[in-house]
Coordinates of C-alpha atoms and ligand atoms in Angstrom, one line a residue:
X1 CA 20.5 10.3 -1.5
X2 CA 16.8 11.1 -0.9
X3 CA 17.2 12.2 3.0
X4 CA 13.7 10.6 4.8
X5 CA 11.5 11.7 8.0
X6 CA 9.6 8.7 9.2
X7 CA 6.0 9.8 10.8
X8 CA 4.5 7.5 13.0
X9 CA 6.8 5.1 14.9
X10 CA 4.9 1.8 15.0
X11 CA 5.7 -1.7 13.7
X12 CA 5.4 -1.3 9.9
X13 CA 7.5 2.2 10.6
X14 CA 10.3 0.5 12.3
X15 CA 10.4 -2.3 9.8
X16 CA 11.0 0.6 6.8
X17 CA 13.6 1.9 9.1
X18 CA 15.7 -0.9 9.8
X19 CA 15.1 -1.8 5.8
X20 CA 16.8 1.7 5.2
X21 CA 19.5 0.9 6.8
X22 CA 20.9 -1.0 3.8
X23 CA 19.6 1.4 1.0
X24 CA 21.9 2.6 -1.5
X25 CA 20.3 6.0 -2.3
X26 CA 17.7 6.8 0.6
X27 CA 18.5 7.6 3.9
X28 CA 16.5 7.8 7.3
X29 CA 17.5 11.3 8.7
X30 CA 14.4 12.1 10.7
X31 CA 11.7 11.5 13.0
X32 CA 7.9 12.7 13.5
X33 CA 6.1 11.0 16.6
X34 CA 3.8 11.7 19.1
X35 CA 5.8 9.1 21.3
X36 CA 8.9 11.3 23.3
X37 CA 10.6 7.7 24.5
X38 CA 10.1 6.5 20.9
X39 CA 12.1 9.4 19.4
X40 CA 15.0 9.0 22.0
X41 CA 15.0 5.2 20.8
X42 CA 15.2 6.0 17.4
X43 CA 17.3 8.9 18.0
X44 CA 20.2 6.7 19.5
X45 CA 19.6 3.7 17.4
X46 CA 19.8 5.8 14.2
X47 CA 21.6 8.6 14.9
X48 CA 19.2 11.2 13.7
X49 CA 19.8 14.7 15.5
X50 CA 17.4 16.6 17.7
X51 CA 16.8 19.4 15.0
X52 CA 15.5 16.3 12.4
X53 CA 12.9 15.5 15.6
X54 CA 9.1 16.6 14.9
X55 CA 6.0 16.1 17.0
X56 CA 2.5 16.3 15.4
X57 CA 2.1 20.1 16.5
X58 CA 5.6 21.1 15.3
X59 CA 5.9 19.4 12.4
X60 CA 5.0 22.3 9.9
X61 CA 8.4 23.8 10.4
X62 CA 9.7 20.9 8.3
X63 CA 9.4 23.5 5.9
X64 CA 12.5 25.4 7.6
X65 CA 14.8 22.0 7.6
X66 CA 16.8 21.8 4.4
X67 CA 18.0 18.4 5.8
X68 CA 15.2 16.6 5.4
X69 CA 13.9 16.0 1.6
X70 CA 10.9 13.7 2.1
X71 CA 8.3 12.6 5.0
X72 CA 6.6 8.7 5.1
X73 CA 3.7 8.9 6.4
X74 CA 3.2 5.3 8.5
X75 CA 0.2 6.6 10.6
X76 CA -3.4 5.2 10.9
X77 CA -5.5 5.0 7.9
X78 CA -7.7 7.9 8.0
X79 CA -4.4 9.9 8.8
X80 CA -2.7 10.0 6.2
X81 CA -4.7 12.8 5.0
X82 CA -3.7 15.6 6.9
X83 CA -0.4 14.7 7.2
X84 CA 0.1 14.6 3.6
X85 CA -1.7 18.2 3.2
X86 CA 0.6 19.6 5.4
X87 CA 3.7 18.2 4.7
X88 CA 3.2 19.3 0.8
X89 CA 2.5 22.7 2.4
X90 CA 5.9 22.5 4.0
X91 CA 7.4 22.0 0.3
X92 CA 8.5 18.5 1.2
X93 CA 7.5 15.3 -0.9
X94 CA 5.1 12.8 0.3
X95 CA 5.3 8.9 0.4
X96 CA 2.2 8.0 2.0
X97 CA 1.9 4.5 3.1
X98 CA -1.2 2.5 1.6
X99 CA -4.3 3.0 1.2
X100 CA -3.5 6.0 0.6
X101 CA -6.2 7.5 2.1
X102 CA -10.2 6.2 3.5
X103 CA -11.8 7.4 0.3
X104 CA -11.1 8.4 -3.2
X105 CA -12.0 12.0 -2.5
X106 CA -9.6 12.5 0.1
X107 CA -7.0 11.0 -2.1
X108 CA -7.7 13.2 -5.5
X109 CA -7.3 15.9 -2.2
X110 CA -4.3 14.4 -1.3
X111 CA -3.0 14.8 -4.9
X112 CA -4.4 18.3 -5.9
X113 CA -2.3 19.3 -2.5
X114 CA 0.9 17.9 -3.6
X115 CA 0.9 18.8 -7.5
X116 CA 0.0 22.6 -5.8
X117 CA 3.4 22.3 -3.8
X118 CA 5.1 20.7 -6.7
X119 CA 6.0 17.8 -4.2
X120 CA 6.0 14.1 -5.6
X121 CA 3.3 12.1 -4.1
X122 CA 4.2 8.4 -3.6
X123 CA 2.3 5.7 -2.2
X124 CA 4.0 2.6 0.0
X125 CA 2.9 -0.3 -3.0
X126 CA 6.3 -2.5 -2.0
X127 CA 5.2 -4.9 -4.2
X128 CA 5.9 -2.9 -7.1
X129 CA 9.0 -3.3 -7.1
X130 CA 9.1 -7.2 -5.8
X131 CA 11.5 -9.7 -8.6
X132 CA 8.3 -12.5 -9.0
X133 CA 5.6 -9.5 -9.3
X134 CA 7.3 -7.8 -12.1
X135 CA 8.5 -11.0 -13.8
X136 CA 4.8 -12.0 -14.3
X137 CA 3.8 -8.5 -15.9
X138 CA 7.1 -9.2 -18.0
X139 CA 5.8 -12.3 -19.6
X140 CA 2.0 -11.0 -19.5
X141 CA 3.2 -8.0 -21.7
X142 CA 5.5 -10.4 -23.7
X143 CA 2.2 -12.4 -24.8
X144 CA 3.9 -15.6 -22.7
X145 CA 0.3 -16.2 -21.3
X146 CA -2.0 -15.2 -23.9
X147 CA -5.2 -13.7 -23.6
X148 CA -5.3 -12.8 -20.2
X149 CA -9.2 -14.4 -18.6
X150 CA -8.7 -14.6 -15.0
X151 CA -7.3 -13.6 -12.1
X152 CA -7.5 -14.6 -8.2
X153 CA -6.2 -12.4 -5.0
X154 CA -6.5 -13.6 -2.1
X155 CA -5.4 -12.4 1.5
X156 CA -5.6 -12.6 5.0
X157 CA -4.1 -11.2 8.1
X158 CA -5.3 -12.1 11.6
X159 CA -2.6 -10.7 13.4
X160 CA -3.1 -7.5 12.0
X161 CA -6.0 -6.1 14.3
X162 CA -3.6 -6.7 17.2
X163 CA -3.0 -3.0 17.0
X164 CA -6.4 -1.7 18.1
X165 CA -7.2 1.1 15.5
X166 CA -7.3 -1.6 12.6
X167 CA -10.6 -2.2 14.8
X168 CA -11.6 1.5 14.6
X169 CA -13.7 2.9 11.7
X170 CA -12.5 6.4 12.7
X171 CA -8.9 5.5 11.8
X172 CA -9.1 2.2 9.8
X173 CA -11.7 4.1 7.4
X174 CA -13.0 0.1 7.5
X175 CA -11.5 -2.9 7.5
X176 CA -9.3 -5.9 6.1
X177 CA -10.3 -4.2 2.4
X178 CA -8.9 -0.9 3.3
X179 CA -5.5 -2.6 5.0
X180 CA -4.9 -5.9 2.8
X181 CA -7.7 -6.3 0.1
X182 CA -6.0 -3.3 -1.6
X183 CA -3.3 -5.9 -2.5
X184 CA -5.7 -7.9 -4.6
X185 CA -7.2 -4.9 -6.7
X186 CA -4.1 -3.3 -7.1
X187 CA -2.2 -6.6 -7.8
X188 CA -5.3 -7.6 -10.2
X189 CA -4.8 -4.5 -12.4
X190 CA -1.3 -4.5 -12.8
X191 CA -1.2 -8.6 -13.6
X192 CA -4.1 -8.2 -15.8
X193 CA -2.5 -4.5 -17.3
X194 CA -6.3 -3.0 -17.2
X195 CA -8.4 -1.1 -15.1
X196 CA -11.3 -2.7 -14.2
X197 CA -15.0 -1.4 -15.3
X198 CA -16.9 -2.5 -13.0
X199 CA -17.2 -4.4 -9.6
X200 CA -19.8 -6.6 -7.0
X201 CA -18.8 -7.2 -3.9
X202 CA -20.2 -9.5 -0.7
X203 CA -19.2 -9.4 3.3
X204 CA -19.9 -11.8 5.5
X205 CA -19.0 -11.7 9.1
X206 CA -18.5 -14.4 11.9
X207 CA -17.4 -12.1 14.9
X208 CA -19.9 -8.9 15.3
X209 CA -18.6 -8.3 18.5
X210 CA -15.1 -7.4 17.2
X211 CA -16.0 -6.0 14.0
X212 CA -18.6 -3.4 14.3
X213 CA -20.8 -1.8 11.8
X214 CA -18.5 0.0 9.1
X215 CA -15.2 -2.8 10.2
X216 CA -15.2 -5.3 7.9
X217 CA -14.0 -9.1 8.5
X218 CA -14.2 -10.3 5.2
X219 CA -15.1 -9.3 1.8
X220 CA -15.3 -11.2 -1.3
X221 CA -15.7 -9.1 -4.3
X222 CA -15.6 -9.4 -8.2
X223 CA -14.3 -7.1 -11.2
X224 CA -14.4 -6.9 -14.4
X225 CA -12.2 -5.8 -17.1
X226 CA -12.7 -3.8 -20.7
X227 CA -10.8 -6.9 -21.9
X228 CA -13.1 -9.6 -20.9
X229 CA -11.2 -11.1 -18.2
X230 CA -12.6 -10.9 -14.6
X231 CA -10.4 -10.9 -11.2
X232 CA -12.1 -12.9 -8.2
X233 CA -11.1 -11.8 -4.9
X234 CA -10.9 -12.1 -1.3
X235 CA -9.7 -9.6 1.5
X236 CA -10.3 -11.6 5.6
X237 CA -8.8 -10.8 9.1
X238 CA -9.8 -14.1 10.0
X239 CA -8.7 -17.1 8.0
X240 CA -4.9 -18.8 8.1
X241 CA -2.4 -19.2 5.8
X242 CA -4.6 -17.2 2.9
X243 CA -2.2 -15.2 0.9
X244 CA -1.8 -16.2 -2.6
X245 CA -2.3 -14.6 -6.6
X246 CA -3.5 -16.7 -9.7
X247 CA -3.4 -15.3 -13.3
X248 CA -4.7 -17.1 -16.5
X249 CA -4.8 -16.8 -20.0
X250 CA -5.1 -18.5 -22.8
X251 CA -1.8 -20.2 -23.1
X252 CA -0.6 -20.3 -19.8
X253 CA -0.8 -19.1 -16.2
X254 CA 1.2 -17.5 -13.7
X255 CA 1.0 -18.0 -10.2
X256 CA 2.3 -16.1 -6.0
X257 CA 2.5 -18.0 -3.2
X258 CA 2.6 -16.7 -1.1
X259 CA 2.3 -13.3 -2.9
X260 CA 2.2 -10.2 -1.0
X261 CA 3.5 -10.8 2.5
X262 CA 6.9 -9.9 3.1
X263 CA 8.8 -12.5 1.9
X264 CA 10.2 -14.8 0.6
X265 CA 7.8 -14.6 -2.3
X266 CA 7.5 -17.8 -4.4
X267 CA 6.1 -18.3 -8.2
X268 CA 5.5 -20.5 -10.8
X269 CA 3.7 -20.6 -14.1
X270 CA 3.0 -23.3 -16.6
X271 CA 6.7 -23.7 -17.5
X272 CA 7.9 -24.3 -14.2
X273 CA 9.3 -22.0 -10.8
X274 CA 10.3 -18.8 -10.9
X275 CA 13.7 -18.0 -9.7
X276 CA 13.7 -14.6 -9.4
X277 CA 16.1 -13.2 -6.7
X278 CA 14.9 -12.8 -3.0
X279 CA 14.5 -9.2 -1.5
X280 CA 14.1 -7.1 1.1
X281 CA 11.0 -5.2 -0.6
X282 CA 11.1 -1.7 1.7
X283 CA 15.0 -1.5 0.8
X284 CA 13.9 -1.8 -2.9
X285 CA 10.8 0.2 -2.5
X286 CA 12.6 3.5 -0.8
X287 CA 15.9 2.8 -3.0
X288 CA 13.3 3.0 -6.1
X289 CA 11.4 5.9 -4.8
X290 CA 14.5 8.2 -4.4
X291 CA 15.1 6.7 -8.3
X292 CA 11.7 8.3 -9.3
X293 CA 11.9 11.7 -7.3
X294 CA 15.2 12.7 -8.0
X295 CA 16.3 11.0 -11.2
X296 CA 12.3 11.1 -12.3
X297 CA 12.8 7.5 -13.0
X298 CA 9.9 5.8 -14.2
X299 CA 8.8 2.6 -12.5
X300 CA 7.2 -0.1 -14.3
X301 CA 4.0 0.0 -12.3
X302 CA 3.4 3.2 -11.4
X303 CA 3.5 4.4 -7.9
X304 CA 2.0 8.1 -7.6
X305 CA -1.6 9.6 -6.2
X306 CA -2.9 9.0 -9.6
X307 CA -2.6 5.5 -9.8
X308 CA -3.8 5.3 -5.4
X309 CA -6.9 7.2 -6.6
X310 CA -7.2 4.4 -9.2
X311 CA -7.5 2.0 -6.0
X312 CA -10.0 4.1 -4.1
X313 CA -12.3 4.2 -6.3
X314 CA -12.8 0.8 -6.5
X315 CA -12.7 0.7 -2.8
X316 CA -15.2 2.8 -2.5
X317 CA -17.4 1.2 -5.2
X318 CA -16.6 -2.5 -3.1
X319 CA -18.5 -0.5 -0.4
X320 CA -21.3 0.9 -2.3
X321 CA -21.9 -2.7 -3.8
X322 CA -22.3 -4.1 -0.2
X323 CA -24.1 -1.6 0.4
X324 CA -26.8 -1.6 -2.3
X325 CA -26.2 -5.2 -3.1
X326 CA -25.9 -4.1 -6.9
X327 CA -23.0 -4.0 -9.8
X328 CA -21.2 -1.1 -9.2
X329 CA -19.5 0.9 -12.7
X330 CA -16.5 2.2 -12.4
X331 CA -14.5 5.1 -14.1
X332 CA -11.4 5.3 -13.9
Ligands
NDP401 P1 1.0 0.8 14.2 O1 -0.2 1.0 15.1 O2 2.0 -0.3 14.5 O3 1.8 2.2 14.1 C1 1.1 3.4 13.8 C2 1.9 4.5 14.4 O4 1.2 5.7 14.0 C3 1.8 4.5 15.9 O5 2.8 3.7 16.5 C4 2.0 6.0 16.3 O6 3.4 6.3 16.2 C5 1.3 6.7 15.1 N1 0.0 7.3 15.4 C6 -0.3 8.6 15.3 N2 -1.6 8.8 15.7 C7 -2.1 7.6 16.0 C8 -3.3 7.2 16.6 N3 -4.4 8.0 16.7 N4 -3.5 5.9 16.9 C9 -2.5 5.0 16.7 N5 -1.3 5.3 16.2 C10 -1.1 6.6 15.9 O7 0.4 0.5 12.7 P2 1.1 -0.1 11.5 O8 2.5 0.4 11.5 O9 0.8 -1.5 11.4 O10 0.3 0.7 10.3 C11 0.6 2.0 9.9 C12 0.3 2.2 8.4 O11 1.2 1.4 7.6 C13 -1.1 1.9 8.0 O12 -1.6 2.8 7.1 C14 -1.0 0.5 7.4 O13 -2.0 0.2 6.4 C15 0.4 0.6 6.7 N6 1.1 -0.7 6.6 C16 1.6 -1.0 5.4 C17 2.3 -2.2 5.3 C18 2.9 -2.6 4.0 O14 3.3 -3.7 3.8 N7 3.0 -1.7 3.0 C19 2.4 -3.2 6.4 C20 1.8 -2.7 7.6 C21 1.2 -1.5 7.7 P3 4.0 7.4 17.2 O15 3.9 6.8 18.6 O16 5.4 7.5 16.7 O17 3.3 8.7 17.0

């Protein structure tokens, strides 16, 4: 059993914790929160005992619990940061919810900090691990769809700025790229099995009241791969019902919708629907996790700092495209 702390008690952190509850080798055992009534909540609900309780100030002398073998960090954006640094220092490993971090420097930090502890450091990429996702990469890597040209990602989420920091450049680190375009690169390089080489990038904006300078409402943006294929993308707070994938190669294509949500997910490719099985994807994720830190399991996409850093950098080259209105190279 990989024994769990969840930091940060909001809505995605109670949705991994009622997930847990049905996981087969991860457990929830802990709490850190800056929220007293929360803890008590969760306390009761979940049974966790006082000593497994952390605030932000205390939560250094994790080091001194031997109860508790990893933390998830759930907090704000630009949080993760810290947290991670000091929970590596506290010789515990880290799952830090996505992005990782605001910028690739902070994550290659992130990562130095944790291979220094010899912690793991995992990021929160659910999807991973989702039936659809990883039957798509099967037939890709089987040669099912050829030569692989194209890809589309495309995602919205309006209700996500009900939570006010999502607003907040201090905490978002920007906006709908940081919290739901990431789905769109990372699901374009693992669909595509490449790492793109270079990327252009547009915003537009309909509300400048809500989203200040450095927030973004919606980017589109563009990358291309060593291979030849390209990945068109789009990352919105604003629009409806936008959540969908598109892969195609030479002989065949592949197809989500919708894609990354929670669920169900639904496919199909030339040859018809997939019928993969429906999951709970945070069960999966955290029963897969404990897999890779304790049995050092391998996972078919790879879920460590490395691979987040992969994702920042192209974040942060999305950024500098808007920015100088120019292709952006990327090495990653
Ligand atoms: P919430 O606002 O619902 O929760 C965040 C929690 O962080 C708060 O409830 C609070 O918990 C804690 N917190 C600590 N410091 C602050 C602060 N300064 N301002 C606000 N909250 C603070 O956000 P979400 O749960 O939606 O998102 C949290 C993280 O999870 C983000 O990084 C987001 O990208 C990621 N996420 C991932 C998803 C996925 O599918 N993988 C889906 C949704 C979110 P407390 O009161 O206990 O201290």
């Amino acid at each position: 059993m990989l024994r769990v702390a969840i930091m940060g008690l909001g809505s995605y952190g109670t949705r991994v914790a009622e997930a847990m509850q049905t996981c087969k080798k991860a457990k929830l055992v802990g709490v850190i929160s800056g929220t007293p009534s929360k803890v008590k909540a969760w306390q009761a609900k979940y049974n966790i005992p006082e000593k497994n309780c952390y605030n932000y100030e205390t939560y250094d002398q994790i080091k001194n619990n031997p109860d508790i073998d990893a933390v998830y960090i759930i907090t704000p954006n630009a949080l993760h940061k810290e947290a991670a640094i000091r929970v590596a220092k506290a010789g515990k490993h880290v799952i830090s919810e996505k992005p990782m971090s605001v910028t690739a420097r902070d994550g290659q930090e992130m990562v130095d900090a944790c291979k220094a502890a010899k912690v793991r450091l995992l990021v929160g990429y659910r999807m991973h691990f989702e039936p659809h996702t990883l039957e798509i990469i099967r037939l890709r890597k089987a040669g099912e769809l050829g030569k692989i040209l194209f890809s589309r990602g495309c995602r919205a989420s309006p209700s996500a700025t009900r939570r006010k920091w999502r607003l907040n450049r201090q905490l978002a680190g920007g906006g709908s790229m940081m919290d739901i375009g990431i789905y769109s690169i990372n699901g374009s390089r693992y669909m595509i099995g490449e790492d793109p080489i270079w990327v252009t990038a547009q915003e537009t904006k309909t509300n400048h009241e809500k989203f200040k300078d450095g927030v973004d409402e919606t980017i589109q943006f563009q990358m291309g791969y060593p291979g030849g294929a390209v990945a068109s993308c789009l990352s919105t707070y604003s629009m409806n019902n936008l959540d969908r994938f598109f892969l195609n190669g030479t002989s065949g294509f592949a197809e989500l919708l919708p894609a990354t949500g929670y669920g169900p997910i639904r496919g199909r490719t030339n040859r018809g629907e997939l019928d993969q099985p429906i999951t709970t994807h945070q069960t999966v994720q955290m029963d897969e996790m404990s897999g890779i830190i304790l049995e050092g399991k391998q996972p078919v996409v790879p879920v460590d700092g490395e691979e987040a850093v992969k994702d920042l950098k192209i974040i942060d080259g999305i950024y500098e495209s808007i920015r100088t209105g120019k292709r952006v190279d990327l090495h990653l």
